[in-house]
Tab-separated table of C-alpha atoms and ligand atoms in Angstrom:
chain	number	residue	atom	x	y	z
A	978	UNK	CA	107.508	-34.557	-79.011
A	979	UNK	CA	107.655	-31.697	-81.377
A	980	UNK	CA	111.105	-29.905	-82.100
A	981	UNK	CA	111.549	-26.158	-83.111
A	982	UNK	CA	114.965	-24.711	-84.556
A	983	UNK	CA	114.745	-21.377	-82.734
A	984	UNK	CA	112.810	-19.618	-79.887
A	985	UNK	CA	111.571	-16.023	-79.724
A	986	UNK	CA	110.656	-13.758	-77.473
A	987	UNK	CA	108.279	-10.820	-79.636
A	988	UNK	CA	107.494	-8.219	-77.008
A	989	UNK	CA	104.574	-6.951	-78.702
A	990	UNK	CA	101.622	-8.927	-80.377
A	991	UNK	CA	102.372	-7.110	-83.753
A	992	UNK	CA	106.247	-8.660	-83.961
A	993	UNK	CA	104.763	-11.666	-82.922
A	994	UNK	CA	102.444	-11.536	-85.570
A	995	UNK	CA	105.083	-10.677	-88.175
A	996	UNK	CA	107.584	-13.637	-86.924
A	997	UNK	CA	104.794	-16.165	-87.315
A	998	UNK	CA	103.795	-14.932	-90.827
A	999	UNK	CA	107.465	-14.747	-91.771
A	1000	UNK	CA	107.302	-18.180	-92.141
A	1001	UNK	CA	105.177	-21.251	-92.938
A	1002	UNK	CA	106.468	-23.491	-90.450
A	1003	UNK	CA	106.604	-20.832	-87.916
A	1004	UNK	CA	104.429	-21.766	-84.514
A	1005	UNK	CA	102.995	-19.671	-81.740
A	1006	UNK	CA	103.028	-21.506	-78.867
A	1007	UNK	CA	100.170	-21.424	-75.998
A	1008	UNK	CA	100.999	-23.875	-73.071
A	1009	UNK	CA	102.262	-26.253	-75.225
A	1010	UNK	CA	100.223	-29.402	-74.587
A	1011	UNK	CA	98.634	-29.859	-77.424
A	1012	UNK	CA	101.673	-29.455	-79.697
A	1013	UNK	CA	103.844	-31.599	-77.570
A	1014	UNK	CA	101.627	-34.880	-78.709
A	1015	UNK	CA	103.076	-34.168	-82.276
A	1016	UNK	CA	106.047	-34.454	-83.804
A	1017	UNK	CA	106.526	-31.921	-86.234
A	1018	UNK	CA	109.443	-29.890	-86.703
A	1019	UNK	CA	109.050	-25.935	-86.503
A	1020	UNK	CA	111.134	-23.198	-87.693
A	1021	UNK	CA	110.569	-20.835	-85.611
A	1022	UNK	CA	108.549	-21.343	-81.730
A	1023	UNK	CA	106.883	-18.024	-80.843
A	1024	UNK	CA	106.386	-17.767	-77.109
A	1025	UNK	CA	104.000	-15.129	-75.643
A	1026	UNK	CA	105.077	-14.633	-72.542
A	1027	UNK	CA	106.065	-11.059	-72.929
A	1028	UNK	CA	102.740	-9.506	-74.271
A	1029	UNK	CA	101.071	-9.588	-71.111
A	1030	UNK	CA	98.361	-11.751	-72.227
A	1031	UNK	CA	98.020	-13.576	-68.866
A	1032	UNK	CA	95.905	-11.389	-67.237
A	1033	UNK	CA	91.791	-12.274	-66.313
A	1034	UNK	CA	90.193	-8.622	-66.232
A	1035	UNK	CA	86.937	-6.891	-66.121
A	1036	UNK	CA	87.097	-3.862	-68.881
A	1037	UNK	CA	84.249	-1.635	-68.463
A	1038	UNK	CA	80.711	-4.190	-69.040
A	1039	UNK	CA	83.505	-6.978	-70.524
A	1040	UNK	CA	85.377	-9.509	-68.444
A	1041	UNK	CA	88.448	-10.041	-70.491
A	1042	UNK	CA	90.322	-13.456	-71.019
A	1043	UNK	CA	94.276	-13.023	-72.112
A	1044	UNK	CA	95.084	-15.181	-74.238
A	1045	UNK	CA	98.024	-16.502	-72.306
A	1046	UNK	CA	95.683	-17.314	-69.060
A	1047	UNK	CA	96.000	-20.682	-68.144
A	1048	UNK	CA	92.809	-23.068	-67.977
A	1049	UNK	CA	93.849	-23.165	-63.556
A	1050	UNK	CA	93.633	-19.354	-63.679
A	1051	UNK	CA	90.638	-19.166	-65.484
A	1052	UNK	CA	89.176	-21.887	-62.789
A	1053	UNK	CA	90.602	-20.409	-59.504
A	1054	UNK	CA	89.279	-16.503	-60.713
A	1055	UNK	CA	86.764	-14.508	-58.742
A	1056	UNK	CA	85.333	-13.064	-61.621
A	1057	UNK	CA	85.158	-16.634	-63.442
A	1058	UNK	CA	83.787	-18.591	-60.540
A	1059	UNK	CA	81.376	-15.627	-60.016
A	1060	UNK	CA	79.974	-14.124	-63.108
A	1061	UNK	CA	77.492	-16.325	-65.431
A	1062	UNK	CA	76.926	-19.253	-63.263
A	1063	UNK	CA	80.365	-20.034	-62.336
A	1064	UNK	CA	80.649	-21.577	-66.008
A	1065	UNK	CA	84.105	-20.548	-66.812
A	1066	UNK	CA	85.470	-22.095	-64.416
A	1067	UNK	CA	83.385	-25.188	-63.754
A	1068	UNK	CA	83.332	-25.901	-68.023
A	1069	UNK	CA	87.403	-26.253	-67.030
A	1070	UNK	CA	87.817	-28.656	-63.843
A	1071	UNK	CA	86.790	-32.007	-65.443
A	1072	UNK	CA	90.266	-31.092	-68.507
A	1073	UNK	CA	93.072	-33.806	-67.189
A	1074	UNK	CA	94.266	-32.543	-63.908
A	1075	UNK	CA	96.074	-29.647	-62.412
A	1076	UNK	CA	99.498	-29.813	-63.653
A	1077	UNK	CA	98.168	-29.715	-67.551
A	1078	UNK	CA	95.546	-27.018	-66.735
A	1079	UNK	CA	98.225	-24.912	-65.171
A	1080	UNK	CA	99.831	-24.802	-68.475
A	1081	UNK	CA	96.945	-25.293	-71.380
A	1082	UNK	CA	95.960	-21.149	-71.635
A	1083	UNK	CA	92.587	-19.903	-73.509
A	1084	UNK	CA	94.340	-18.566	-76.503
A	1085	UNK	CA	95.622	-22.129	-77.407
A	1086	UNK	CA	92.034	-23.901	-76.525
A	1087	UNK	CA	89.973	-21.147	-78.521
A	1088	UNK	CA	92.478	-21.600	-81.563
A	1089	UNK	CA	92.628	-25.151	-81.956
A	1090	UNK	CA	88.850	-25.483	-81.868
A	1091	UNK	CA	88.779	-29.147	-80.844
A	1092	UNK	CA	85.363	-30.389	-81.075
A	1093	UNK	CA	85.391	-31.976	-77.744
A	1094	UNK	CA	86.407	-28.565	-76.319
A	1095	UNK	CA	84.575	-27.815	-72.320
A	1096	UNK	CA	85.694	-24.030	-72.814
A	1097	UNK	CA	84.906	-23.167	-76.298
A	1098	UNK	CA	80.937	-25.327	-75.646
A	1099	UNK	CA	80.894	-22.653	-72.776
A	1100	UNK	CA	82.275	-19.953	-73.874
A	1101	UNK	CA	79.646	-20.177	-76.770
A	1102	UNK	CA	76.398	-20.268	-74.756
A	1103	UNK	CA	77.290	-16.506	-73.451
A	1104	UNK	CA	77.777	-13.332	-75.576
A	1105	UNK	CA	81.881	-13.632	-76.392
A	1106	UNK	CA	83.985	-11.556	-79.385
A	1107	UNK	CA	87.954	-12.901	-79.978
A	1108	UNK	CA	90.454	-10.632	-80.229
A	1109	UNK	CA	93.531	-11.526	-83.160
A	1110	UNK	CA	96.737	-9.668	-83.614
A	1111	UNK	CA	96.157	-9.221	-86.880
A	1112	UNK	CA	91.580	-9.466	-88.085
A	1113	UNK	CA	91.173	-7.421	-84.760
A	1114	UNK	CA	87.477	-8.434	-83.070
A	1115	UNK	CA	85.440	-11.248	-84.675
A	1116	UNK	CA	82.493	-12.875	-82.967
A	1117	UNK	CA	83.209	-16.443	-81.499
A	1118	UNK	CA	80.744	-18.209	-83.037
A	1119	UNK	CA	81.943	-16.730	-86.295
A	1120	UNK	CA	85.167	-17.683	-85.782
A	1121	UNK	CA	84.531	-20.891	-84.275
A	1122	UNK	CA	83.138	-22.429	-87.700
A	1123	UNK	CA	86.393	-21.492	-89.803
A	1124	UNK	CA	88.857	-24.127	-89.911
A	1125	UNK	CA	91.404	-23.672	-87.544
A	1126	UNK	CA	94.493	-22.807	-90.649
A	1127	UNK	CA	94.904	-18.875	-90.622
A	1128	UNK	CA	97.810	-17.400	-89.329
A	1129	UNK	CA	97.153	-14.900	-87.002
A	1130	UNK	CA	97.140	-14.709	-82.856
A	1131	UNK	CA	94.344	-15.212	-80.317
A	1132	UNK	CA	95.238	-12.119	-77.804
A	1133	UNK	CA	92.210	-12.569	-76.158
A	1134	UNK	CA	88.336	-13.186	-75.440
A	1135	UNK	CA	85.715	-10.767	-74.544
A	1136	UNK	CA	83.044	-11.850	-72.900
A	1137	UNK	CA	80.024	-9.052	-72.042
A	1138	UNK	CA	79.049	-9.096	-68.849
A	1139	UNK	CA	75.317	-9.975	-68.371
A	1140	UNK	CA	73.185	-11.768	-65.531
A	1141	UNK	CA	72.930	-15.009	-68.086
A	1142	UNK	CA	71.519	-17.858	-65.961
A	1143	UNK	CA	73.881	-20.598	-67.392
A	1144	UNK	CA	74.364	-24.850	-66.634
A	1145	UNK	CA	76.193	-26.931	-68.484
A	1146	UNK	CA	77.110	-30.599	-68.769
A	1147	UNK	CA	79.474	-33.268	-70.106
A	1148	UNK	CA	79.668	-36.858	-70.698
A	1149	UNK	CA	82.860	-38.988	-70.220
A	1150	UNK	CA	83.954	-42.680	-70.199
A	1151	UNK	CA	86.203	-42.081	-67.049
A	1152	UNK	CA	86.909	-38.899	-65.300
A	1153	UNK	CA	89.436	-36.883	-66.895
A	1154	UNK	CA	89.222	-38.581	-70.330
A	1155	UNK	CA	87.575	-36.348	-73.169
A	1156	UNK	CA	84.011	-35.446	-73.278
A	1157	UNK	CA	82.139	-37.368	-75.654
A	1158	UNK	CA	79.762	-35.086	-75.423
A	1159	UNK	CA	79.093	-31.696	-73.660
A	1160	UNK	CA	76.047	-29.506	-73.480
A	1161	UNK	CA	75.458	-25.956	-72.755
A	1162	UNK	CA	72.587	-23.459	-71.974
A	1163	UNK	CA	72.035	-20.313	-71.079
A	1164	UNK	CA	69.018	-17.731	-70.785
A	1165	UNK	CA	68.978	-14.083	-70.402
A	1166	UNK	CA	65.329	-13.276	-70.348
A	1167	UNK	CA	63.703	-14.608	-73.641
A	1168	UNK	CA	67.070	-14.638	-75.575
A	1169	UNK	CA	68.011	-18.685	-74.834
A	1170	UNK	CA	71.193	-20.057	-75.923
A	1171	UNK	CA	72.091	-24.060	-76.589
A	1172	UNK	CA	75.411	-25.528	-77.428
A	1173	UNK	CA	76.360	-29.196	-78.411
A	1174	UNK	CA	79.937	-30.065	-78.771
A	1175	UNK	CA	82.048	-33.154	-78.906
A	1176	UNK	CA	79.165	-34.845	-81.010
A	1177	UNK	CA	82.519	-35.616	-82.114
A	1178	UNK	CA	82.745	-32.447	-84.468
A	1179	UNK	CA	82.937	-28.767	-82.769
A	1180	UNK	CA	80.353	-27.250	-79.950
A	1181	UNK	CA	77.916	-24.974	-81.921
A	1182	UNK	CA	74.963	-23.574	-81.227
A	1183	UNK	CA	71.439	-24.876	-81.915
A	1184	UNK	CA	69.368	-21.973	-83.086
A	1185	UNK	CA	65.742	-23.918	-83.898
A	1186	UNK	CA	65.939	-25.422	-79.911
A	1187	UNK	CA	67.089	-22.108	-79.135
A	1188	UNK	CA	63.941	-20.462	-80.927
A	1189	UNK	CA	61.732	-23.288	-79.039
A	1190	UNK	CA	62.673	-22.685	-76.135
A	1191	UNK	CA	61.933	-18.901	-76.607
A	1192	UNK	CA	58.245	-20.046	-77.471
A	1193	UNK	CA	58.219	-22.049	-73.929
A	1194	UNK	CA	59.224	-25.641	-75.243
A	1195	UNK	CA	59.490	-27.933	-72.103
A	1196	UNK	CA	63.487	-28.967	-71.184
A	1197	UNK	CA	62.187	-32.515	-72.223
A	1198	UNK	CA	61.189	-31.640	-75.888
A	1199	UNK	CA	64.086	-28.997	-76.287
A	1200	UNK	CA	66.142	-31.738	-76.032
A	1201	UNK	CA	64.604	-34.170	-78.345
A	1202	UNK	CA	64.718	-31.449	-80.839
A	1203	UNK	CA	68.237	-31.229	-80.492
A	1204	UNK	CA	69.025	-34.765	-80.933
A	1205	UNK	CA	66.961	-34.597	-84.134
A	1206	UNK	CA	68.535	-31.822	-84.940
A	1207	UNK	CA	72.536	-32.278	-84.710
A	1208	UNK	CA	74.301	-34.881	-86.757
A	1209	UNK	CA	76.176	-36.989	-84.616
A	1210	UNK	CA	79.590	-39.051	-85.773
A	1211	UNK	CA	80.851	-42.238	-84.001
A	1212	UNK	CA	84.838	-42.807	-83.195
A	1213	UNK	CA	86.808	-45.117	-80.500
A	1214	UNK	CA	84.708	-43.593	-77.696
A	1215	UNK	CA	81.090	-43.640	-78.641
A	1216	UNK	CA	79.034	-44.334	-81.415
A	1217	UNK	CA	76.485	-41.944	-83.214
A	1218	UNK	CA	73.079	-43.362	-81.596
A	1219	UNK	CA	74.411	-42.859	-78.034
A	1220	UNK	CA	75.775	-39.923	-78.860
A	1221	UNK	CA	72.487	-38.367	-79.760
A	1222	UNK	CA	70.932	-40.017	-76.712
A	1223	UNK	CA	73.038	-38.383	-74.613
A	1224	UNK	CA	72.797	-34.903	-76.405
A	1225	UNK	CA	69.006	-35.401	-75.577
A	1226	UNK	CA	69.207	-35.976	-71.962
A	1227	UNK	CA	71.810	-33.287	-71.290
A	1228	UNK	CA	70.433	-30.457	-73.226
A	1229	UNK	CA	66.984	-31.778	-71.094
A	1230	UNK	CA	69.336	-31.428	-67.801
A	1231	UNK	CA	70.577	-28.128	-68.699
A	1232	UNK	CA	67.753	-26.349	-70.115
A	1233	UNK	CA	65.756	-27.519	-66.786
A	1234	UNK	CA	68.853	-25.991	-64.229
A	1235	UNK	CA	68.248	-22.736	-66.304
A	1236	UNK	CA	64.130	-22.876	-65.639
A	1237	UNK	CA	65.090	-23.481	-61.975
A	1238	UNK	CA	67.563	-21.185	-61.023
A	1239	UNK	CA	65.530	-18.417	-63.559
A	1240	UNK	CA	62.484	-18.966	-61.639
A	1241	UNK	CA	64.428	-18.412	-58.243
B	1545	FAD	C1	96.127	-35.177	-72.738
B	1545	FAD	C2	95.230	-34.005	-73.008
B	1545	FAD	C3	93.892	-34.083	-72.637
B	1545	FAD	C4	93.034	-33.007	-72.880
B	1545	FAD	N1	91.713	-33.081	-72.482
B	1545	FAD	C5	90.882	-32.043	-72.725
B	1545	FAD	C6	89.515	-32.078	-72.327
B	1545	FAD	O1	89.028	-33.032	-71.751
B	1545	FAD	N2	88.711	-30.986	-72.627
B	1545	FAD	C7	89.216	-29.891	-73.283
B	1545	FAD	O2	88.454	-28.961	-73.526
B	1545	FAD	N3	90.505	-29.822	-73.639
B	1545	FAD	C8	91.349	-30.872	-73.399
B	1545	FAD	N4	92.650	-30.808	-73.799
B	1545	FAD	C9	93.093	-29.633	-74.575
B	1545	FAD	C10	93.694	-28.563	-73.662
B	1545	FAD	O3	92.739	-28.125	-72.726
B	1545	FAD	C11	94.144	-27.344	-74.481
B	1545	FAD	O4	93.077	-26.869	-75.241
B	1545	FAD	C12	95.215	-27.656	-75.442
B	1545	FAD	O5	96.283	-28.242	-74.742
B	1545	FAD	C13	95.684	-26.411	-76.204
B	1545	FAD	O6	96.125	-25.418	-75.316
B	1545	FAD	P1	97.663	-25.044	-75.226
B	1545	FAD	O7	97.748	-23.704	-74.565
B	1545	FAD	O8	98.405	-26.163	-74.602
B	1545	FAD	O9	98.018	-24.883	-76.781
B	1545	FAD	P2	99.288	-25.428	-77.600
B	1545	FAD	O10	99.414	-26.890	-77.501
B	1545	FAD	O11	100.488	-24.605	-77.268
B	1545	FAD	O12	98.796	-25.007	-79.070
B	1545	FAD	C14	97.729	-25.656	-79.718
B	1545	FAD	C15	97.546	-24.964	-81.086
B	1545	FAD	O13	97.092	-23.630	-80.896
B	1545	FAD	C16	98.050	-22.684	-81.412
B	1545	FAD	N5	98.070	-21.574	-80.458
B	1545	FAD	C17	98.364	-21.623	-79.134
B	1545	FAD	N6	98.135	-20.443	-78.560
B	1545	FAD	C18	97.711	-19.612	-79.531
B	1545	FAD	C19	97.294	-18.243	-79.565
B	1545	FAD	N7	97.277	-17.463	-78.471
B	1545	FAD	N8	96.919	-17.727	-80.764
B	1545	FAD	C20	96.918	-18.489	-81.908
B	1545	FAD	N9	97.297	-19.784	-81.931
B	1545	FAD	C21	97.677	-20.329	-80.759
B	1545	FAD	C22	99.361	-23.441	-81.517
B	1545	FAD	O14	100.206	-22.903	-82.502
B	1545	FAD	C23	98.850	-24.838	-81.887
B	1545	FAD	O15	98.508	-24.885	-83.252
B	1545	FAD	C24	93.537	-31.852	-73.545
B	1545	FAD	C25	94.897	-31.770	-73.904
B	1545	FAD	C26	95.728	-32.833	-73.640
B	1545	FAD	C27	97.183	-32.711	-74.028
């Protein structure tokens, strides 16, 4: 369990901001559920609650992800369940069970950047900018390759709003465990998106399957291209050849749920 000398309360993202740049060993904390596997003592615990970052909204041709939502209200959301495929909140159901998604939020699971991550694999496969307190907008998949050290504030994610036809897919020992490997697709006329995560290192996208697909590759080859593709890494839960194997069968699985429901 980690400890922190003293709580605040910023009521706007810029004092936050300031208080966690104040000090190294200052800590913003999201729902908490990460942190609380550590134990590392923190100056000062910065708790969001005030900014009104809990909100799921549509903002003109954006839906808009606070970064204080929980993981449950991103699943449970008309907008999620409806928009792109359901993927928001189907990418979200298989994370642990109720109690921890009611308290992991977006903001915590886009900054960490864990390679086995279900929302940032889906979030990547549609057209998504993050906001920060302090950079302002960056694009996800810009932000998603930096290593996960600066000190700024994930207010939110903005994700356009476009009929994508999405599917996506994960592998995992036992329900509830983490992925060991996840796979995401998406199509929005000849523009094709594919995203491999948990291979163990983090989801990104796969542009020459991508480009493949474009020029009418079957599901079948665009996933043996990604399997050549990717480099895969083996740890306690899988090893590199299976990984690849199954990074070949679910990019297959996904890209052929796109053909289907696009040819609907
Ligand atoms: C037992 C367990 C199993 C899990 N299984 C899965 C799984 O299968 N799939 C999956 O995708 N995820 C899984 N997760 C991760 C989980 O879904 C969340 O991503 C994770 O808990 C982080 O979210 P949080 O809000 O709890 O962040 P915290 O634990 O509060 O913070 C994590 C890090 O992010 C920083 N941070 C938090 N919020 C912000 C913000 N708004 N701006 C900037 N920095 C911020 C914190 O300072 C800290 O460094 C699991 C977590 C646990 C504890």
């Amino acid at each position: 369990m980690y400890t922190i000398r003293e709580l605040a309360f910023p009521g706007t993202a810029e004092e936050a901001l300031s208080l966690l740049r104040k000090g190294r060993n200052n800590v913003i904390l999201g729902g908490g559920c990460w942190l609380a596997l550590g134990r590392r003592r923190y100056g000062v615990g910065i708790d969001l609650s005030r900014l009104g970052l809990d909100a799921i909204r549509r903002e003109g041709d954006e839906l808009v992800l606070g970064g204080s939502a929980t993981l449950r209200a991103l699943e449970k959301n008309g907008d999620a369940c409806a928009l792109f495929g359901g993927i928001l909140s189907h990418c979200v159901r298989p994370i642990v069970g109720v109690q921890l998604r009611s308290r992991a939020t977006v903001g915590g699971s886009v900054y960490a950047r864990f390679g086995f991550s279900d929302p940032l694999t889906a979030l990547l496969c549609l057209d998504c900018t993050v906001e920060l307190a302090g950079e302002g907008t960056v694009p996800l998949e810009v932000f998603a390759a930096r290593p996960a050290v600066e000190r700024d504030i994930v207010t939110g994610v903005r994700i356009r709003i476009e009929d994508r036809a999405t599917a996506m897919e994960t592998m995992r020992l036992t329900a509830t465990d983490l992925p060991i490997l996840t796979a995401a697709v998406s199509r929005l006329g000849k523009d094709w998106r594919v995203v491999v995560g948990a291979r163990p290192g983090r989801p990104v996208r796969v542009p020459g399957v991508e480009a493949a697909l474009a020029h009418g590759a079957s599901p079948a080859q665009a996933g043996r291209l990604a399997a050549e593709g990717l480099t895969f890494g083996s740890d306690l839960r899988a090893g590199r050849e299976y990984r690849a194997l199954l990074a070949e069968t679910l990019v297959a699985r996904c890209a052929a749920r796109v053909e289907q429901e696009v040819s609907r």
